[in-house]
Amino acid sequence: MKLLTIIGARPQIIKSAAISRAIKNHYASSIKEVVVHTGQHYDERMSAIFFEELQIPQPDYNLGAGSGKHGEQTARMIAGIETILENEHPDFMIIYGDTNSTLAAAVAASKIHVPVVHIEAGLRSFNKKMPEEINRILSDHVSTYLFPPTQTGFDNLKNEGFRVDNRPPYTIDRPGVFNVGDVMYDNTLFFSKVADKNTDILEKEGLQKKQFLLVTLHRNTNTDDAARLNAIFRALLEIANSRNETLVLPLHPRTAKQMEILLEPELRREISNNSAILLLPPVSYLEMIQLEKYAKLVLTDSGGVQKEAYFLKTPCLILRAETEWVEIVESGAAVLCDADETRILEAYRYFMSNPESSFQTIYGDGNAAEKILNLLLAGAAT
Ligand code: UD1
Ligand code: UDP
């Protein structure tokens, strides 16, 4: 069986490690994987840094699509992916998540009848102003295999009219929908065992376990809106000043750029001069796992970081109005704060005085990748 995997943005590179590892460990003789990097993320610390650390095969192709407006960027990727699909003739094309790389691949493959396998299908924010919501809805509706990582994702698909009785053979008109768990959970279980041994980020940054807060921010609604960006940073400064907390911020390049443009000058000065606020370049995945595990609280607008904080049993403030990972909020381990200074400060104080949250196993058993490959092998044989 030949699989063609599309990666492009940081979280997709990371997610792909679980499938590549399962192929290497269990199906090296029966599955060939061809990896296509769209080039959506290209900085060393947004892309190259992950390949060796996560033992991911180097891409067979890199389309070098780079940054740009949605239409330009997506169009460059569609054209490149179509040509590769015509040359490679894979049995299936795998896409992850909800980025422009995901959508481009879904469009390219479905129109020339290459079956699309969508890992992380079914997630919805019910906010169509998010580019990711458009990307994931459109991708789901041209997929042949859909792998929602949660029961909520599965139910969303059912509610959108997908048949979930799963009678093979699966086609674009009658796809298979399977909740096998979350490949990100597979990865966290696997890599958290090695992160302690292989990284020294805490030592390097002078951090004590459970004595700092971890913050990540990159969602366009936050980075491109001056009022929201300033409100979030005012709350962070207040936390750093009033409680003498150390805050660690590995900055997405988009955020670093927008902070220069949109933060009020006085606030920007106070943030950069505050020795308790560590503004870092993006960190490696193993470093991130360490930071998430040993932070006493995570503040983020990232989907992946919300979940990893939960896997690693660290409570989380979500800097968005809604989340696709509703289970985490329902469990009480995370609070939706939007970009609201008061809500951020209230939720921070709540978790500081109630540090015990409950963390259930709701993302599978750590073998999602193997289960996906078994289903695809069965499908290829029919
Ligand atoms: C993209 C995804 C988002 C995902 C995120 C993961 C879309 C629409 N958005 O958002 O869903 O959560 O990736 O991180 O696909 N940049 C660099 N260097 C890089 C990459 C980006 O400097 O290597 C800067 C550029 O100024 C670029 C901006 O970041 O214009 C945004 O990059 P882009 O890939 O368009 O979107 P993200 O915000 O990264
Ligand atoms: N991540 C990382 N280094 C960082 C920030 C994030 O390795 O500096 C990892 C994080 O552990 C998670 C993934 O990147 O696995 C999340 O990606 P991101 O927040 O960019 O996007 P999202 O999940 O919101 O799509």
Short mmCIF file of C-alpha atoms and ligand atoms in Angstrom, two decimals:
data_model
loop_
_atom_site.label_atom_id
_atom_site.label_comp_id
_atom_site.label_asym_id
_atom_site.label_seq_id
_atom_site.Cartn_x
_atom_site.Cartn_y
_atom_site.Cartn_z
CA MET A 1 0.00 0.00 0.00
CA LYS A 2 1.30 3.44 -0.86
CA LEU A 3 0.38 6.43 1.34
CA LEU A 4 1.07 10.02 0.40
CA THR A 5 1.24 12.22 3.50
CA ILE A 6 0.76 15.98 3.33
CA ILE A 7 2.41 18.13 5.98
CA GLY A 8 2.99 21.87 5.97
CA ALA A 9 2.35 23.68 9.24
CA ARG A 10 4.17 22.90 12.53
CA PRO A 11 1.39 20.84 14.16
CA GLN A 12 1.04 18.65 11.05
CA ILE A 13 4.72 17.82 11.02
CA ILE A 14 4.38 16.79 14.67
CA LYS A 15 1.16 14.80 14.16
CA SER A 16 2.66 12.89 11.23
CA ALA A 17 5.30 11.37 13.53
CA ALA A 18 2.76 8.91 14.99
CA ILE A 19 1.83 7.36 11.61
CA SER A 20 5.45 7.32 10.37
CA ARG A 21 6.54 5.61 13.60
CA ALA A 22 3.78 3.00 13.34
CA ILE A 23 4.75 2.28 9.72
CA LYS A 24 8.42 1.88 10.69
CA ASN A 25 7.67 -0.34 13.67
CA HIS A 26 4.90 -2.55 12.29
CA TYR A 27 4.42 -2.23 8.54
CA ALA A 28 7.81 -1.45 7.03
CA SER A 29 7.40 -4.20 4.43
CA SER A 30 3.75 -3.56 3.53
CA ILE A 31 3.37 0.25 3.53
CA LYS A 32 5.39 2.80 1.59
CA GLU A 33 4.99 6.40 2.75
CA VAL A 34 5.75 9.36 0.48
CA VAL A 35 5.92 12.65 2.40
CA VAL A 36 5.05 16.00 0.80
CA HIS A 37 5.85 19.20 2.70
CA THR A 38 3.90 22.13 1.30
CA GLY A 39 6.37 24.61 2.80
CA GLN A 40 3.61 26.55 4.59
CA HIS A 41 5.97 26.75 7.57
CA TYR A 42 9.61 27.13 6.65
CA ASP A 43 11.63 28.78 9.46
CA GLU A 44 14.14 26.37 10.95
CA ARG A 45 12.26 26.45 14.29
CA MET A 46 8.85 25.99 12.68
CA SER A 47 9.81 23.01 10.50
CA ALA A 48 13.34 21.52 10.19
CA ILE A 49 13.82 21.33 13.97
CA PHE A 50 11.16 18.61 14.27
CA PHE A 51 12.34 16.02 11.75
CA GLU A 52 15.34 14.61 13.59
CA GLU A 53 13.87 15.03 17.06
CA LEU A 54 10.64 13.18 16.20
CA GLN A 55 12.37 10.69 13.88
CA ILE A 56 10.19 11.69 10.94
CA PRO A 57 11.34 10.81 7.40
CA GLN A 58 12.65 13.83 5.49
CA PRO A 59 10.04 14.98 2.95
CA ASP A 60 10.30 13.46 -0.52
CA TYR A 61 8.98 16.75 -1.92
CA ASN A 62 8.90 20.33 -0.65
CA LEU A 63 6.60 22.66 -2.57
CA GLY A 64 8.03 25.82 -1.00
CA ALA A 65 4.58 27.43 -0.94
CA GLY A 66 5.58 29.84 1.86
CA SER A 67 3.40 32.56 3.34
CA GLY A 68 0.79 34.73 1.62
CA LYS A 69 -2.86 35.56 1.32
CA HIS A 70 -5.17 32.56 1.73
CA GLY A 71 -5.98 32.27 -1.96
CA GLU A 72 -2.42 32.66 -3.24
CA GLN A 73 -0.93 30.30 -0.69
CA THR A 74 -3.62 27.63 -1.12
CA ALA A 75 -3.52 27.84 -4.92
CA ARG A 76 0.27 27.29 -5.03
CA MET A 77 -0.18 24.20 -2.90
CA ILE A 78 -3.09 22.78 -4.94
CA ALA A 79 -1.11 23.01 -8.16
CA GLY A 80 1.98 21.40 -6.65
CA ILE A 81 0.11 18.59 -4.91
CA GLU A 82 -1.91 17.74 -8.03
CA THR A 83 1.26 17.19 -10.08
CA ILE A 84 2.78 14.96 -7.39
CA LEU A 85 -0.39 12.88 -7.06
CA GLU A 86 -0.44 12.33 -10.82
CA ASN A 87 3.13 11.03 -10.68
CA GLU A 88 2.95 9.01 -7.48
CA HIS A 89 -0.47 7.27 -7.80
CA PRO A 90 -0.89 6.62 -4.06
CA ASP A 91 -3.64 4.35 -2.69
CA PHE A 92 -4.52 7.04 -0.14
CA MET A 93 -3.55 10.60 0.68
CA ILE A 94 -3.34 11.49 4.38
CA ILE A 95 -4.13 14.99 5.62
CA TYR A 96 -4.05 16.37 9.15
CA GLY A 97 -6.11 19.00 10.90
CA ASP A 98 -7.40 22.22 9.41
CA THR A 99 -4.72 24.39 7.86
CA ASN A 100 -4.51 25.76 4.35
CA SER A 101 -2.21 22.81 3.53
CA THR A 102 -5.03 20.44 4.60
CA LEU A 103 -7.59 22.14 2.37
CA ALA A 104 -5.26 22.41 -0.63
CA ALA A 105 -4.50 18.71 -0.49
CA ALA A 106 -8.17 17.77 -0.06
CA VAL A 107 -9.13 19.80 -3.14
CA ALA A 108 -6.27 18.49 -5.28
CA ALA A 109 -6.79 14.82 -4.43
CA SER A 110 -10.58 14.62 -4.44
CA LYS A 111 -10.87 16.12 -7.93
CA ILE A 112 -8.59 13.49 -9.44
CA HIS A 113 -10.16 10.70 -7.38
CA VAL A 114 -7.36 9.94 -4.95
CA PRO A 115 -9.07 8.83 -1.70
CA VAL A 116 -8.52 11.35 1.10
CA VAL A 117 -7.87 10.21 4.67
CA HIS A 118 -8.59 13.01 7.14
CA ILE A 119 -6.95 12.58 10.52
CA GLU A 120 -8.49 14.91 13.12
CA ALA A 121 -11.80 15.08 11.25
CA GLY A 122 -15.11 16.28 12.67
CA LEU A 123 -13.86 19.05 14.92
CA ARG A 124 -15.96 22.18 14.88
CA SER A 125 -15.80 25.55 16.57
CA PHE A 126 -19.13 26.54 14.93
CA ASN A 127 -17.44 29.82 14.05
CA LYS A 128 -17.14 30.18 10.29
CA LYS A 129 -15.09 33.35 10.68
CA MET A 130 -12.14 31.07 11.50
CA PRO A 131 -10.21 30.04 8.38
CA GLU A 132 -9.65 26.66 10.06
CA GLU A 133 -13.42 26.02 10.34
CA ILE A 134 -13.80 26.48 6.58
CA ASN A 135 -10.76 24.27 5.93
CA ARG A 136 -11.98 21.43 8.12
CA ILE A 137 -15.60 21.39 6.94
CA LEU A 138 -14.60 21.37 3.28
CA SER A 139 -11.90 18.73 3.83
CA ASP A 140 -14.26 16.43 5.74
CA HIS A 141 -16.82 16.55 2.95
CA VAL A 142 -14.42 15.24 0.28
CA SER A 143 -12.79 12.56 2.44
CA THR A 144 -13.13 8.79 2.10
CA TYR A 145 -11.86 7.97 5.59
CA LEU A 146 -12.59 10.32 8.50
CA PHE A 147 -10.85 9.84 11.82
CA PRO A 148 -12.40 12.11 14.47
CA PRO A 149 -10.19 12.01 17.59
CA THR A 150 -13.06 12.39 20.07
CA GLN A 151 -16.67 11.34 20.53
CA THR A 152 -17.66 14.99 20.01
CA GLY A 153 -15.93 15.01 16.62
CA PHE A 154 -17.72 11.77 15.70
CA ASP A 155 -21.08 13.21 16.78
CA ASN A 156 -20.47 16.43 14.81
CA LEU A 157 -20.03 14.37 11.64
CA LYS A 158 -23.16 12.36 12.36
CA ASN A 159 -25.08 15.61 12.87
CA GLU A 160 -23.78 16.91 9.53
CA GLY A 161 -25.32 13.93 7.77
CA PHE A 162 -22.37 11.54 7.55
CA ARG A 163 -23.45 7.89 7.73
CA VAL A 164 -21.58 6.25 10.55
CA ASP A 165 -22.69 2.63 10.07
CA ASN A 166 -19.35 1.91 8.37
CA ARG A 167 -20.07 -0.64 5.68
CA PRO A 168 -17.10 -1.11 3.33
CA PRO A 169 -16.03 -0.44 0.66
CA TYR A 170 -15.58 3.20 1.60
CA THR A 171 -15.84 5.87 -1.05
CA ILE A 172 -16.08 9.64 -1.22
CA ASP A 173 -19.87 9.18 -1.40
CA ARG A 174 -20.02 6.70 1.46
CA PRO A 175 -16.99 7.35 3.65
CA GLY A 176 -15.88 5.43 6.72
CA VAL A 177 -16.02 7.37 10.01
CA PHE A 178 -13.98 5.95 12.90
CA ASN A 179 -13.10 7.35 16.31
CA VAL A 180 -9.83 5.56 17.00
CA GLY A 181 -8.39 8.18 19.37
CA ASP A 182 -5.95 10.99 18.82
CA VAL A 183 -2.53 10.63 17.18
CA MET A 184 -1.35 13.61 19.28
CA TYR A 185 -2.03 11.52 22.38
CA ASP A 186 0.05 8.68 20.86
CA ASN A 187 2.88 11.17 20.43
CA THR A 188 2.65 12.72 23.87
CA LEU A 189 2.71 9.30 25.55
CA PHE A 190 5.68 8.23 23.43
CA PHE A 191 7.77 11.39 23.63
CA SER A 192 7.07 12.44 27.22
CA LYS A 193 9.09 9.38 28.25
CA VAL A 194 12.18 10.70 26.48
CA ALA A 195 11.69 14.44 27.02
CA ASP A 196 13.12 14.44 30.57
CA LYS A 197 16.31 12.76 29.38
CA ASN A 198 16.81 14.61 26.11
CA THR A 199 16.16 18.25 26.93
CA ASP A 200 17.43 20.82 29.39
CA ILE A 201 15.07 23.70 28.68
CA LEU A 202 14.18 24.19 32.36
CA GLU A 203 17.82 24.43 33.33
CA LYS A 204 18.71 26.55 30.30
CA GLU A 205 15.99 29.11 31.10
CA GLY A 206 16.45 28.94 34.89
CA LEU A 207 12.95 27.53 35.51
CA GLN A 208 11.79 25.55 38.54
CA LYS A 209 9.20 22.79 38.14
CA LYS A 210 5.64 24.05 38.74
CA GLN A 211 6.93 27.58 39.39
CA PHE A 212 6.15 29.17 36.01
CA LEU A 213 3.32 29.73 33.54
CA LEU A 214 3.57 28.77 29.86
CA VAL A 215 1.92 31.01 27.26
CA THR A 216 1.47 30.47 23.50
CA LEU A 217 -0.42 32.70 21.11
CA HIS A 218 -0.76 32.63 17.33
CA ARG A 219 -4.43 32.60 16.30
CA ASN A 220 -5.09 35.32 13.73
CA THR A 221 -8.06 36.62 15.75
CA ASN A 222 -5.63 37.46 18.57
CA THR A 223 -2.47 38.44 16.69
CA ASP A 224 -4.12 40.67 14.09
CA ASP A 225 -6.54 42.53 16.39
CA ALA A 226 -4.90 45.33 18.36
CA ALA A 227 -7.56 45.45 21.10
CA ARG A 228 -7.38 41.70 21.74
CA LEU A 229 -3.58 41.49 21.59
CA ASN A 230 -3.19 44.41 24.01
CA ALA A 231 -5.83 42.99 26.40
CA ILE A 232 -4.04 39.63 26.56
CA PHE A 233 -0.65 41.24 27.19
CA ARG A 234 -2.08 43.57 29.84
CA ALA A 235 -3.39 40.51 31.67
CA LEU A 236 -0.01 38.75 31.36
CA LEU A 237 1.81 41.80 32.68
CA GLU A 238 -0.60 42.07 35.59
CA ILE A 239 0.01 38.39 36.47
CA ALA A 240 3.78 38.85 36.22
CA ASN A 241 3.78 42.00 38.35
CA SER A 242 1.17 41.31 41.01
CA ARG A 243 2.10 37.73 41.80
CA ASN A 244 5.77 37.75 40.87
CA GLU A 245 5.13 34.91 38.44
CA THR A 246 7.55 33.79 35.75
CA LEU A 247 5.89 33.61 32.33
CA VAL A 248 7.48 31.71 29.44
CA LEU A 249 6.37 32.66 25.93
CA PRO A 250 7.80 30.72 22.97
CA LEU A 251 6.65 33.12 20.27
CA HIS A 252 5.19 32.02 16.92
CA PRO A 253 6.82 34.24 14.24
CA ARG A 254 3.43 35.73 13.43
CA THR A 255 3.01 36.86 17.04
CA ALA A 256 6.53 38.26 17.31
CA LYS A 257 5.89 40.36 14.19
CA GLN A 258 2.47 41.57 15.30
CA MET A 259 3.64 42.50 18.80
CA GLU A 260 6.04 44.97 17.21
CA ILE A 261 3.24 46.53 15.18
CA LEU A 262 0.17 46.38 17.43
CA LEU A 263 1.20 46.51 21.09
CA GLU A 264 0.86 49.94 22.67
CA PRO A 265 4.43 51.32 23.00
CA GLU A 266 4.34 51.61 26.81
CA LEU A 267 3.00 48.07 27.21
CA ARG A 268 5.58 46.73 24.74
CA ARG A 269 8.34 48.43 26.75
CA GLU A 270 7.06 47.05 30.05
CA ILE A 271 6.80 43.54 28.58
CA SER A 272 10.31 43.56 27.13
CA ASN A 273 11.86 45.10 30.28
CA ASN A 274 10.15 42.68 32.66
CA SER A 275 12.67 40.02 33.66
CA ALA A 276 9.87 37.65 34.73
CA ILE A 277 8.50 37.50 31.16
CA LEU A 278 10.71 35.28 29.00
CA LEU A 279 10.09 35.92 25.30
CA LEU A 280 11.64 32.96 23.46
CA PRO A 281 11.82 31.86 19.85
CA PRO A 282 9.67 28.78 19.07
CA VAL A 283 10.98 25.78 21.02
CA SER A 284 11.40 22.17 19.92
CA TYR A 285 8.65 19.62 20.49
CA LEU A 286 10.48 17.86 23.32
CA GLU A 287 11.17 21.20 24.97
CA MET A 288 7.50 22.09 24.59
CA ILE A 289 6.43 18.82 26.22
CA GLN A 290 8.72 19.63 29.15
CA LEU A 291 7.33 23.15 29.48
CA GLU A 292 3.72 21.91 29.31
CA LYS A 293 4.37 19.19 31.87
CA TYR A 294 6.15 21.38 34.42
CA ALA A 295 4.19 24.62 34.04
CA LYS A 296 1.72 25.20 36.82
CA LEU A 297 -0.69 26.69 34.28
CA VAL A 298 -0.82 26.95 30.48
CA LEU A 299 -2.40 29.95 28.73
CA THR A 300 -2.94 29.39 25.02
CA ASP A 301 -5.02 29.88 21.90
CA SER A 302 -3.44 26.81 20.26
CA GLY A 303 -5.51 23.69 19.69
CA GLY A 304 -2.59 21.31 20.12
CA VAL A 305 -1.22 23.03 23.20
CA GLN A 306 -4.63 22.92 24.95
CA LYS A 307 -4.72 19.20 24.44
CA GLU A 308 -1.13 18.47 25.37
CA ALA A 309 -1.58 20.45 28.60
CA TYR A 310 -4.54 18.16 29.35
CA PHE A 311 -2.60 14.98 28.46
CA LEU A 312 0.16 16.14 30.80
CA LYS A 313 -2.30 17.09 33.56
CA THR A 314 -1.68 20.84 33.59
CA PRO A 315 -4.71 23.16 33.77
CA CYS A 316 -5.24 25.63 30.96
CA LEU A 317 -6.72 29.04 30.21
CA ILE A 318 -7.95 29.11 26.61
CA LEU A 319 -7.48 32.54 25.04
CA ARG A 320 -10.37 32.08 22.64
CA ALA A 321 -14.15 32.50 22.70
CA GLU A 322 -14.76 28.84 21.85
CA THR A 323 -12.87 25.58 21.47
CA GLU A 324 -13.12 22.43 19.37
CA TRP A 325 -11.86 20.47 22.40
CA VAL A 326 -15.00 20.95 24.48
CA GLU A 327 -14.32 17.88 26.67
CA ILE A 328 -11.42 19.67 28.32
CA VAL A 329 -13.57 22.61 29.33
CA GLU A 330 -16.41 20.31 30.47
CA SER A 331 -13.96 18.40 32.67
CA GLY A 332 -13.06 21.63 34.48
CA ALA A 333 -9.37 21.38 33.55
CA ALA A 334 -9.59 24.40 31.22
CA VAL A 335 -11.52 27.66 31.16
CA LEU A 336 -12.50 29.69 28.11
CA CYS A 337 -11.26 33.23 28.76
CA ASP A 338 -11.41 34.74 25.27
CA ALA A 339 -9.10 37.79 25.05
CA ASP A 340 -10.78 39.29 28.11
CA GLU A 341 -8.41 40.73 30.71
CA THR A 342 -10.83 40.25 33.62
CA ARG A 343 -11.72 36.67 32.71
CA ILE A 344 -8.04 35.78 32.29
CA LEU A 345 -7.17 37.18 35.72
CA GLU A 346 -10.18 35.52 37.39
CA ALA A 347 -9.42 32.11 35.87
CA TYR A 348 -5.74 32.47 36.80
CA ARG A 349 -6.68 33.19 40.44
CA TYR A 350 -9.16 30.30 40.41
CA PHE A 351 -6.53 27.75 39.34
CA MET A 352 -3.95 29.16 41.77
CA SER A 353 -6.31 28.51 44.66
CA ASN A 354 -7.74 25.24 43.19
CA PRO A 355 -4.72 23.48 41.72
CA GLU A 356 -6.32 19.99 41.58
CA SER A 357 -8.21 19.35 38.33
CA SER A 358 -9.57 16.07 37.02
CA PHE A 359 -8.01 14.54 33.88
CA GLN A 360 -9.80 11.59 32.25
CA THR A 361 -8.58 9.38 29.39
CA ILE A 362 -10.76 10.60 26.52
CA TYR A 363 -8.32 10.61 23.60
CA GLY A 364 -7.90 6.87 23.00
CA ASP A 365 -5.29 4.44 24.27
CA GLY A 366 -2.15 5.76 22.58
CA ASN A 367 -2.47 3.42 19.56
CA ALA A 368 -4.55 5.57 17.21
CA ALA A 369 -1.92 5.47 14.44
CA GLU A 370 -1.82 1.67 14.32
CA LYS A 371 -5.60 1.46 14.26
CA ILE A 372 -5.74 3.91 11.35
CA LEU A 373 -3.18 1.92 9.38
CA ASN A 374 -5.03 -1.36 10.01
CA LEU A 375 -8.24 0.15 8.65
CA LEU A 376 -6.47 1.52 5.58
CA LEU A 377 -4.75 -1.83 4.90
CA ALA A 378 -8.13 -3.55 5.11
CA GLY A 379 -9.59 -0.91 2.77
CA ALA A 380 -6.77 -1.25 0.23
CA ALA A 381 -7.35 -5.01 0.13
CA THR A 382 -11.06 -4.70 -0.82
C1 UD1 B 1 -1.26 28.20 10.50
C2 UD1 B 1 -2.67 27.62 10.39
C3 UD1 B 1 -3.26 27.48 11.79
C4 UD1 B 1 -2.34 26.66 12.68
C5 UD1 B 1 -0.94 27.26 12.67
C6 UD1 B 1 -0.01 26.37 13.44
C7 UD1 B 1 -3.91 28.28 8.36
C8 UD1 B 1 -4.96 29.17 7.82
N1 UD1 B 1 -3.54 28.53 9.64
O1 UD1 B 1 -1.38 29.49 11.07
O2 UD1 B 1 -4.50 26.80 11.70
O3 UD1 B 1 -2.85 26.66 13.98
O4 UD1 B 1 -0.47 27.36 11.33
O5 UD1 B 1 1.14 27.03 13.86
O6 UD1 B 1 -3.44 27.42 7.69
N2 UD1 B 1 5.63 32.80 9.41
C9 UD1 B 1 6.99 32.89 9.48
N3 UD1 B 1 7.71 31.74 9.37
C10 UD1 B 1 7.16 30.52 9.18
C11 UD1 B 1 5.77 30.46 9.09
C12 UD1 B 1 5.00 31.60 9.21
O7 UD1 B 1 7.55 33.97 9.67
O8 UD1 B 1 7.89 29.52 9.09
C13 UD1 B 1 4.83 34.06 9.57
C14 UD1 B 1 4.60 34.78 8.24
O9 UD1 B 1 4.61 36.15 8.52
C15 UD1 B 1 3.19 34.35 7.89
C16 UD1 B 1 2.53 34.22 9.25
O10 UD1 B 1 3.55 33.73 10.10
O11 UD1 B 1 2.54 35.27 7.07
C17 UD1 B 1 1.35 33.28 9.27
O12 UD1 B 1 1.71 32.00 8.76
P1 UD1 B 1 0.59 31.02 8.16
O13 UD1 B 1 1.18 29.69 7.87
O14 UD1 B 1 -0.14 31.69 7.06
O15 UD1 B 1 -0.46 30.91 9.32
P2 UD1 B 1 -0.24 30.56 10.85
O16 UD1 B 1 -0.64 31.74 11.66
O17 UD1 B 1 1.10 29.97 11.07
N1 UDP B 2 4.91 23.46 19.62
C1 UDP B 2 6.30 23.35 19.60
N2 UDP B 2 7.03 24.47 19.85
C2 UDP B 2 6.48 25.67 20.14
C3 UDP B 2 5.06 25.78 20.15
C4 UDP B 2 4.31 24.65 19.87
O1 UDP B 2 6.83 22.27 19.36
O2 UDP B 2 7.22 26.64 20.36
C5 UDP B 2 4.09 22.26 19.33
C6 UDP B 2 3.12 21.88 20.40
O3 UDP B 2 3.75 21.06 21.37
C7 UDP B 2 2.05 21.15 19.62
C8 UDP B 2 2.03 21.89 18.30
O4 UDP B 2 3.29 22.57 18.21
O5 UDP B 2 2.41 19.80 19.37
C9 UDP B 2 0.91 22.90 18.28
O6 UDP B 2 1.05 23.71 17.16
P1 UDP B 2 0.47 25.18 17.07
O7 UDP B 2 0.22 25.71 18.43
O8 UDP B 2 1.40 25.93 16.19
O9 UDP B 2 -0.87 25.00 16.23
P2 UDP B 2 -2.33 24.44 16.51
O10 UDP B 2 -2.23 23.19 17.32
O11 UDP B 2 -3.10 25.53 17.20
O12 UDP B 2 -2.88 24.22 15.16
#
